[in-house]
């Protein structure tokens, strides 16, 4: 159970900061262990305490995963008549979380929905109805779950040999959307994907690595991996074709740079390349922008948006969106009198990061950054990009 002091803080609403640090624990000795073999939720206490302002309200966990954050949120929401909608594009995640949250599903305090970010608004309309009230808050924990990283067949990790797949949902269609998503606001297709879309072939890492031309491959590595040696690496990959597994790709990457003698540089190169391929396969930046823009029309004034990002590409977009409502330079729009008109008010001056205690039990949390915004009365700007 949650501590009485934490429940009291949540029931009063407001900003709860690190006083709820004992809310979620990954230690075996704790009575509250929201971590599973599927995924250990990061910044769990912080997410709950910053997000919930109305314990009887309706909240969305847009990245359900193993259900860790949802389970923690429901510890507060369920006793107060609140409701949690858990969303994920991965059928495995929905099955795992469904088994974990079965009591809340049976009592009507939780609903699970399969959707990607781009289709989230339409999926919520389908589940809640067109006249449902606005949400009280939304949580997004971006990136790859521990389960996906640890499962070789998904191809996400350079530490394990597996197929060059990297799809978040392995039933995804060529457009990058999931086969049973609502289709509202789906992922945009890149022009170079037109032929593959015509043949209805799903985009995988193998497609990019083995079929895309050298320039297109280098562009992806630069754009989504911020890889300074993208051209050199792309040239090495093309020369080594065909590549059939993550292990084969790793061997190419180990000698594809100028500092192959530095183990740290090689590891960072592997991280950047695998990140870039994963982002392109799943259209993660387009998906992220779609859900961030939709959030201002889904969350009520006074409600909150909490986003956990794991690299600068994500964090930069979240930071600018919360400051200005768009993905430009982060400058909020103003009226003729100089009053800011942004749809969100950032609640944290700096991003919230994990404590040393959390990092000791979950080293994968090291790069996470949590930013929280509160919905204002202002409408989103008509031109968002």
Short mmCIF file of C-alpha atoms in Angstrom, two decimals:
data_model
loop_
_atom_site.label_atom_id
_atom_site.label_comp_id
_atom_site.label_asym_id
_atom_site.label_seq_id
_atom_site.Cartn_x
_atom_site.Cartn_y
_atom_site.Cartn_z
CA UNK A 1 0.00 0.00 0.00
CA UNK A 2 0.99 3.62 -0.42
CA UNK A 3 2.10 5.46 2.67
CA UNK A 4 -0.60 7.54 4.37
CA UNK A 5 1.47 10.70 3.95
CA UNK A 6 1.75 10.21 0.21
CA UNK A 7 -1.97 9.54 -0.15
CA UNK A 8 -2.67 12.70 1.81
CA UNK A 9 -0.42 14.71 -0.47
CA UNK A 10 -2.11 13.34 -3.56
CA UNK A 11 -5.63 13.86 -2.23
CA UNK A 12 -4.90 17.55 -1.65
CA UNK A 13 -3.65 18.05 -5.20
CA UNK A 14 -0.90 20.47 -6.08
CA UNK A 15 2.79 19.85 -6.71
CA UNK A 16 4.27 17.02 -4.66
CA UNK A 17 7.91 16.96 -5.78
CA UNK A 18 10.33 14.54 -4.15
CA UNK A 19 8.38 14.19 -0.89
CA UNK A 20 6.77 11.14 -2.47
CA UNK A 21 10.15 9.51 -3.05
CA UNK A 22 9.13 6.41 -1.11
CA UNK A 23 6.02 5.86 -3.22
CA UNK A 24 7.55 3.42 -5.67
CA UNK A 25 10.53 1.21 -5.01
CA UNK A 26 12.33 -1.42 -7.00
CA UNK A 27 13.99 -2.93 -3.94
CA UNK A 28 12.91 -6.41 -2.95
CA UNK A 29 12.44 -5.31 0.65
CA UNK A 30 9.78 -2.76 -0.22
CA UNK A 31 6.07 -3.51 0.14
CA UNK A 32 5.55 -1.54 -3.04
CA UNK A 33 7.40 -3.08 -5.94
CA UNK A 34 6.03 -1.81 -9.23
CA UNK A 35 8.92 -3.25 -11.23
CA UNK A 36 8.61 -6.52 -13.13
CA UNK A 37 10.77 -8.65 -15.36
CA UNK A 38 9.05 -6.84 -18.24
CA UNK A 39 10.13 -3.36 -17.20
CA UNK A 40 11.17 -1.38 -14.14
CA UNK A 41 9.30 1.95 -14.15
CA UNK A 42 11.62 4.92 -13.74
CA UNK A 43 10.91 8.03 -11.66
CA UNK A 44 7.76 6.28 -10.52
CA UNK A 45 7.08 8.30 -7.38
CA UNK A 46 7.89 11.55 -9.15
CA UNK A 47 5.54 10.72 -12.02
CA UNK A 48 2.61 9.99 -9.71
CA UNK A 49 3.14 12.98 -7.45
CA UNK A 50 3.59 15.49 -10.27
CA UNK A 51 0.81 14.13 -12.49
CA UNK A 52 -2.19 13.59 -10.24
CA UNK A 53 -4.10 16.70 -9.18
CA UNK A 54 -7.55 15.08 -9.06
CA UNK A 55 -7.50 11.54 -7.62
CA UNK A 56 -11.06 10.99 -8.86
CA UNK A 57 -10.15 12.03 -12.40
CA UNK A 58 -9.31 10.26 -15.64
CA UNK A 59 -5.69 9.84 -16.68
CA UNK A 60 -3.88 8.26 -19.62
CA UNK A 61 -0.68 6.25 -19.40
CA UNK A 62 0.27 6.56 -23.05
CA UNK A 63 3.18 4.12 -22.76
CA UNK A 64 1.72 1.24 -20.77
CA UNK A 65 4.64 -1.20 -21.11
CA UNK A 66 4.57 -3.70 -18.26
CA UNK A 67 2.04 -1.60 -16.35
CA UNK A 68 4.40 -0.34 -13.63
CA UNK A 69 3.48 3.33 -13.78
CA UNK A 70 -0.18 2.43 -14.30
CA UNK A 71 -0.18 0.21 -11.21
CA UNK A 72 1.27 3.06 -9.16
CA UNK A 73 -1.22 5.57 -10.51
CA UNK A 74 -4.11 3.21 -9.79
CA UNK A 75 -3.03 2.93 -6.15
CA UNK A 76 -4.18 6.54 -5.90
CA UNK A 77 -6.97 6.64 -8.48
CA UNK A 78 -8.91 3.44 -7.78
CA UNK A 79 -9.78 4.13 -4.09
CA UNK A 80 -11.03 7.58 -5.08
CA UNK A 81 -13.15 6.53 -8.05
CA UNK A 82 -10.61 7.62 -10.64
CA UNK A 83 -9.92 5.92 -13.95
CA UNK A 84 -6.75 5.01 -15.83
CA UNK A 85 -6.56 4.36 -19.57
CA UNK A 86 -3.42 2.43 -20.48
CA UNK A 87 -2.25 2.65 -24.08
CA UNK A 88 0.44 0.74 -25.95
CA UNK A 89 1.14 -0.27 -29.54
CA UNK A 90 2.83 -3.55 -28.52
CA UNK A 91 0.46 -6.55 -28.06
CA UNK A 92 2.97 -8.20 -25.72
CA UNK A 93 2.92 -5.16 -23.45
CA UNK A 94 -0.87 -5.10 -23.37
CA UNK A 95 -1.01 -8.80 -22.47
CA UNK A 96 1.56 -8.41 -19.70
CA UNK A 97 -0.03 -5.30 -18.23
CA UNK A 98 -3.51 -6.77 -18.59
CA UNK A 99 -2.57 -9.74 -16.41
CA UNK A 100 -1.05 -7.42 -13.84
CA UNK A 101 -3.95 -4.97 -13.74
CA UNK A 102 -6.74 -7.55 -14.02
CA UNK A 103 -8.38 -6.48 -10.74
CA UNK A 104 -8.60 -2.86 -11.86
CA UNK A 105 -9.93 -3.93 -15.25
CA UNK A 106 -12.64 -6.04 -13.60
CA UNK A 107 -13.67 -3.24 -11.24
CA UNK A 108 -13.84 -0.70 -14.06
CA UNK A 109 -11.02 1.52 -12.84
CA UNK A 110 -8.78 0.74 -15.81
CA UNK A 111 -9.14 0.35 -19.55
CA UNK A 112 -6.46 -0.88 -21.95
CA UNK A 113 -6.24 0.33 -25.53
CA UNK A 114 -3.97 -0.66 -28.38
CA UNK A 115 -2.83 2.38 -30.35
CA UNK A 116 0.25 4.24 -31.47
CA UNK A 117 0.81 7.89 -30.59
CA UNK A 118 -0.38 9.21 -33.93
CA UNK A 119 -3.74 7.48 -33.57
CA UNK A 120 -4.21 8.16 -29.85
CA UNK A 121 -6.81 10.93 -30.13
CA UNK A 122 -9.02 8.79 -32.35
CA UNK A 123 -8.56 5.72 -30.17
CA UNK A 124 -9.61 7.66 -27.06
CA UNK A 125 -12.71 8.97 -28.84
CA UNK A 126 -13.63 5.41 -29.75
CA UNK A 127 -13.21 4.17 -26.17
CA UNK A 128 -14.66 7.15 -24.30
CA UNK A 129 -17.15 8.52 -26.79
CA UNK A 130 -17.10 11.86 -28.62
CA UNK A 131 -18.65 13.81 -25.73
CA UNK A 132 -16.40 12.56 -22.92
CA UNK A 133 -14.87 15.24 -20.69
CA UNK A 134 -11.25 16.23 -21.16
CA UNK A 135 -8.55 14.24 -19.40
CA UNK A 136 -7.04 15.25 -16.08
CA UNK A 137 -3.57 14.27 -17.17
CA UNK A 138 -1.34 12.20 -19.43
CA UNK A 139 1.90 10.34 -18.78
CA UNK A 140 4.39 9.40 -21.52
CA UNK A 141 7.46 7.27 -20.79
CA UNK A 142 9.32 7.30 -24.10
CA UNK A 143 11.90 4.87 -25.39
CA UNK A 144 12.27 1.10 -25.31
CA UNK A 145 11.16 -1.10 -22.42
CA UNK A 146 13.55 -3.41 -20.63
CA UNK A 147 11.60 -6.37 -22.01
CA UNK A 148 12.06 -5.20 -25.58
CA UNK A 149 15.78 -4.66 -25.01
CA UNK A 150 16.20 -8.05 -23.37
CA UNK A 151 14.27 -9.98 -26.02
CA UNK A 152 16.73 -10.93 -28.82
CA UNK A 153 13.96 -11.55 -31.35
CA UNK A 154 13.04 -7.85 -31.30
CA UNK A 155 16.52 -6.78 -32.45
CA UNK A 156 16.72 -3.63 -30.30
CA UNK A 157 19.94 -4.37 -28.42
CA UNK A 158 23.48 -4.55 -29.74
CA UNK A 159 24.29 -6.71 -26.70
CA UNK A 160 22.22 -9.65 -27.98
CA UNK A 161 22.21 -11.35 -31.36
CA UNK A 162 18.87 -11.25 -33.11
CA UNK A 163 17.15 -10.36 -36.37
CA UNK A 164 17.39 -6.83 -37.75
CA UNK A 165 13.79 -6.02 -36.88
CA UNK A 166 13.41 -3.21 -34.29
CA UNK A 167 9.64 -2.77 -34.68
CA UNK A 168 7.89 -1.70 -31.48
CA UNK A 169 4.84 -3.64 -32.66
CA UNK A 170 5.79 -6.57 -34.84
CA UNK A 171 2.37 -6.53 -36.48
CA UNK A 172 2.96 -2.97 -37.75
CA UNK A 173 2.05 -2.22 -41.34
CA UNK A 174 4.24 -0.58 -43.93
CA UNK A 175 3.06 2.89 -42.96
CA UNK A 176 4.42 2.42 -39.47
CA UNK A 177 0.95 2.33 -37.94
CA UNK A 178 -0.31 -0.71 -36.09
CA UNK A 179 -2.65 -3.02 -37.89
CA UNK A 180 -5.62 -2.39 -35.59
CA UNK A 181 -5.04 1.24 -34.63
CA UNK A 182 -7.79 3.72 -35.41
CA UNK A 183 -5.84 5.39 -38.19
CA UNK A 184 -6.58 8.91 -36.93
CA UNK A 185 -3.49 11.02 -37.46
CA UNK A 186 -1.26 8.10 -38.45
CA UNK A 187 2.45 8.27 -39.11
CA UNK A 188 3.64 10.20 -42.13
CA UNK A 189 5.35 8.25 -44.90
CA UNK A 190 8.74 9.30 -46.17
CA UNK A 191 8.88 9.57 -49.96
CA UNK A 192 11.51 6.87 -50.16
CA UNK A 193 9.05 4.49 -48.50
CA UNK A 194 6.47 4.80 -51.28
CA UNK A 195 7.48 1.67 -53.16
CA UNK A 196 7.62 -0.41 -50.01
CA UNK A 197 4.21 0.89 -48.96
CA UNK A 198 2.81 -0.08 -52.35
CA UNK A 199 4.00 -3.63 -51.75
CA UNK A 200 2.63 -3.48 -48.17
CA UNK A 201 5.96 -4.54 -46.70
CA UNK A 202 6.69 -3.55 -43.08
CA UNK A 203 9.70 -1.34 -42.49
CA UNK A 204 12.40 -3.08 -40.45
CA UNK A 205 16.02 -2.33 -39.64
CA UNK A 206 16.98 -4.96 -42.22
CA UNK A 207 15.21 -2.95 -44.92
CA UNK A 208 17.16 0.19 -44.07
CA UNK A 209 20.51 -1.54 -43.64
CA UNK A 210 20.31 -3.69 -46.77
CA UNK A 211 18.14 -1.77 -49.25
CA UNK A 212 18.43 1.97 -48.71
CA UNK A 213 21.05 3.85 -50.67
CA UNK A 214 24.14 5.12 -48.91
CA UNK A 215 23.01 8.76 -48.69
CA UNK A 216 19.60 7.89 -47.25
CA UNK A 217 21.24 5.62 -44.69
CA UNK A 218 23.76 8.31 -43.71
CA UNK A 219 20.95 10.85 -43.37
CA UNK A 220 19.13 8.62 -40.87
CA UNK A 221 22.28 8.06 -38.80
CA UNK A 222 22.92 11.81 -38.67
CA UNK A 223 19.34 12.92 -38.09
CA UNK A 224 18.30 10.39 -35.45
CA UNK A 225 21.62 9.24 -34.01
CA UNK A 226 23.43 12.59 -34.23
CA UNK A 227 26.30 10.49 -35.52
CA UNK A 228 29.15 12.72 -36.74
CA UNK A 229 30.69 9.93 -38.81
CA UNK A 230 27.40 9.00 -40.45
CA UNK A 231 28.76 8.99 -44.01
CA UNK A 232 31.75 6.85 -43.14
CA UNK A 233 29.57 4.38 -41.25
CA UNK A 234 26.95 4.23 -44.01
CA UNK A 235 29.70 3.48 -46.52
CA UNK A 236 30.95 0.60 -44.35
CA UNK A 237 27.46 -0.84 -43.97
CA UNK A 238 26.76 -0.73 -47.70
CA UNK A 239 30.10 -2.42 -48.43
CA UNK A 240 29.28 -5.27 -46.02
CA UNK A 241 25.83 -6.09 -47.44
CA UNK A 242 23.86 -8.24 -46.96
CA UNK A 243 23.59 -8.15 -43.18
CA UNK A 244 21.21 -10.61 -41.54
CA UNK A 245 21.54 -10.07 -37.79
CA UNK A 246 22.35 -7.53 -35.12
CA UNK A 247 25.62 -9.37 -34.45
CA UNK A 248 26.72 -8.93 -38.06
CA UNK A 249 25.86 -5.23 -37.92
CA UNK A 250 27.80 -4.85 -34.67
CA UNK A 251 30.92 -6.37 -36.25
CA UNK A 252 30.75 -3.84 -39.08
CA UNK A 253 30.25 -0.92 -36.70
CA UNK A 254 33.18 -1.89 -34.51
CA UNK A 255 35.60 -0.91 -37.28
CA UNK A 256 33.52 1.72 -39.08
CA UNK A 257 34.79 4.82 -37.26
CA UNK A 258 38.05 6.68 -36.79
CA UNK A 259 38.49 5.79 -33.10
CA UNK A 260 38.01 2.04 -33.20
CA UNK A 261 40.72 1.61 -30.57
CA UNK A 262 38.61 3.33 -27.88
CA UNK A 263 36.06 0.90 -26.35
CA UNK A 264 33.88 3.74 -25.03
CA UNK A 265 33.71 5.37 -28.46
CA UNK A 266 32.81 2.05 -30.10
CA UNK A 267 30.03 1.47 -27.57
CA UNK A 268 28.68 4.99 -28.06
CA UNK A 269 28.75 4.46 -31.82
CA UNK A 270 26.75 1.27 -31.44
CA UNK A 271 24.22 3.09 -29.25
CA UNK A 272 23.84 5.96 -31.71
CA UNK A 273 23.40 3.73 -34.77
CA UNK A 274 20.92 1.38 -33.11
CA UNK A 275 18.99 4.39 -31.79
CA UNK A 276 18.82 5.95 -35.23
CA UNK A 277 17.59 2.76 -36.89
CA UNK A 278 14.97 2.17 -34.20
CA UNK A 279 13.65 5.73 -34.44
CA UNK A 280 13.34 5.51 -38.22
CA UNK A 281 11.71 2.08 -38.17
CA UNK A 282 9.05 3.21 -35.70
CA UNK A 283 8.79 6.83 -36.92
CA UNK A 284 9.29 7.82 -33.29
CA UNK A 285 9.83 11.54 -33.79
CA UNK A 286 6.73 11.94 -35.96
CA UNK A 287 4.76 9.87 -33.45
CA UNK A 288 6.07 11.92 -30.53
CA UNK A 289 5.23 15.23 -32.16
CA UNK A 290 1.74 13.97 -32.99
CA UNK A 291 0.92 12.99 -29.41
CA UNK A 292 2.48 16.12 -27.90
CA UNK A 293 0.39 18.34 -30.15
CA UNK A 294 -2.74 16.28 -29.48
CA UNK A 295 -2.25 16.49 -25.71
CA UNK A 296 -3.26 20.17 -25.58
CA UNK A 297 -6.66 19.22 -27.03
CA UNK A 298 -7.08 16.15 -24.83
CA UNK A 299 -6.15 17.53 -21.37
CA UNK A 300 -8.34 20.02 -19.48
CA UNK A 301 -7.07 23.39 -18.24
CA UNK A 302 -5.31 22.69 -14.96
CA UNK A 303 -4.54 19.15 -16.02
CA UNK A 304 -0.99 17.96 -16.55
CA UNK A 305 1.31 16.37 -19.07
CA UNK A 306 4.32 14.45 -17.74
CA UNK A 307 6.89 13.19 -20.25
CA UNK A 308 9.99 11.08 -19.65
CA UNK A 309 12.57 11.28 -22.43
CA UNK A 310 15.84 9.41 -22.85
CA UNK A 311 17.86 11.34 -25.41
CA UNK A 312 18.27 14.91 -26.60
CA UNK A 313 16.06 14.53 -29.68
CA UNK A 314 13.08 13.67 -27.49
CA UNK A 315 13.86 16.05 -24.65
CA UNK A 316 14.36 19.00 -27.00
CA UNK A 317 10.89 18.53 -28.50
CA UNK A 318 9.24 18.11 -25.11
CA UNK A 319 10.96 21.18 -23.69
CA UNK A 320 9.96 23.40 -26.62
CA UNK A 321 6.40 22.10 -26.68
CA UNK A 322 5.86 22.83 -22.99
CA UNK A 323 7.34 26.31 -23.37
CA UNK A 324 5.60 27.45 -26.53
CA UNK A 325 3.07 24.88 -27.73
CA UNK A 326 5.14 24.15 -30.85
CA UNK A 327 8.51 22.76 -31.92
CA UNK A 328 10.10 26.03 -33.02
CA UNK A 329 12.66 27.95 -30.98
CA UNK A 330 10.68 27.56 -27.75
CA UNK A 331 9.53 31.20 -27.62
CA UNK A 332 5.93 31.38 -26.34
CA UNK A 333 3.39 33.31 -28.43
CA UNK A 334 2.24 36.61 -26.90
CA UNK A 335 -0.70 38.95 -27.28
CA UNK A 336 -0.47 42.68 -28.04
CA UNK A 337 0.22 43.41 -24.38
CA UNK A 338 3.07 40.93 -24.04
CA UNK A 339 1.08 38.27 -22.18
CA UNK A 340 2.16 34.73 -22.97
CA UNK A 341 -0.43 32.60 -24.75
CA UNK A 342 1.21 29.17 -24.59
CA UNK A 343 -1.14 26.21 -23.99
CA UNK A 344 1.23 24.75 -21.36
CA UNK A 345 3.00 26.18 -18.33
CA UNK A 346 6.22 24.30 -17.46
CA UNK A 347 6.17 23.28 -13.81
CA UNK A 348 9.82 22.32 -13.56
CA UNK A 349 12.61 24.78 -14.29
CA UNK A 350 15.00 21.92 -14.93
CA UNK A 351 14.21 18.36 -15.94
CA UNK A 352 13.75 15.93 -13.05
CA UNK A 353 16.38 13.19 -12.95
CA UNK A 354 16.70 9.94 -10.97
CA UNK A 355 18.25 9.83 -7.53
CA UNK A 356 21.46 7.93 -6.87
CA UNK A 357 19.42 5.40 -4.90
CA UNK A 358 17.25 4.66 -7.93
CA UNK A 359 20.26 4.38 -10.22
CA UNK A 360 21.79 1.77 -7.92
CA UNK A 361 18.88 -0.59 -8.60
CA UNK A 362 18.09 0.47 -12.17
CA UNK A 363 21.10 1.72 -14.12
CA UNK A 364 19.02 2.06 -17.29
CA UNK A 365 17.29 5.04 -15.69
CA UNK A 366 20.48 7.11 -15.90
CA UNK A 367 19.52 9.05 -19.03
CA UNK A 368 15.86 9.74 -18.23
CA UNK A 369 14.60 13.32 -18.00
CA UNK A 370 11.11 14.10 -16.68
CA UNK A 371 9.38 17.33 -17.66
CA UNK A 372 5.91 18.35 -16.51
CA UNK A 373 3.55 20.98 -17.86
CA UNK A 374 0.18 22.26 -16.69
CA UNK A 375 -2.53 23.03 -19.24
CA UNK A 376 -3.43 26.72 -19.41
CA UNK A 377 -6.63 28.31 -20.67
CA UNK A 378 -4.98 29.27 -23.96
CA UNK A 379 -5.72 27.39 -27.15
CA UNK A 380 -2.85 25.78 -29.07
CA UNK A 381 -1.50 28.05 -31.82
CA UNK A 382 -3.03 27.30 -35.24
CA UNK A 383 0.40 26.94 -36.86
CA UNK A 384 2.30 24.42 -34.75
CA UNK A 385 5.48 23.95 -36.79
#
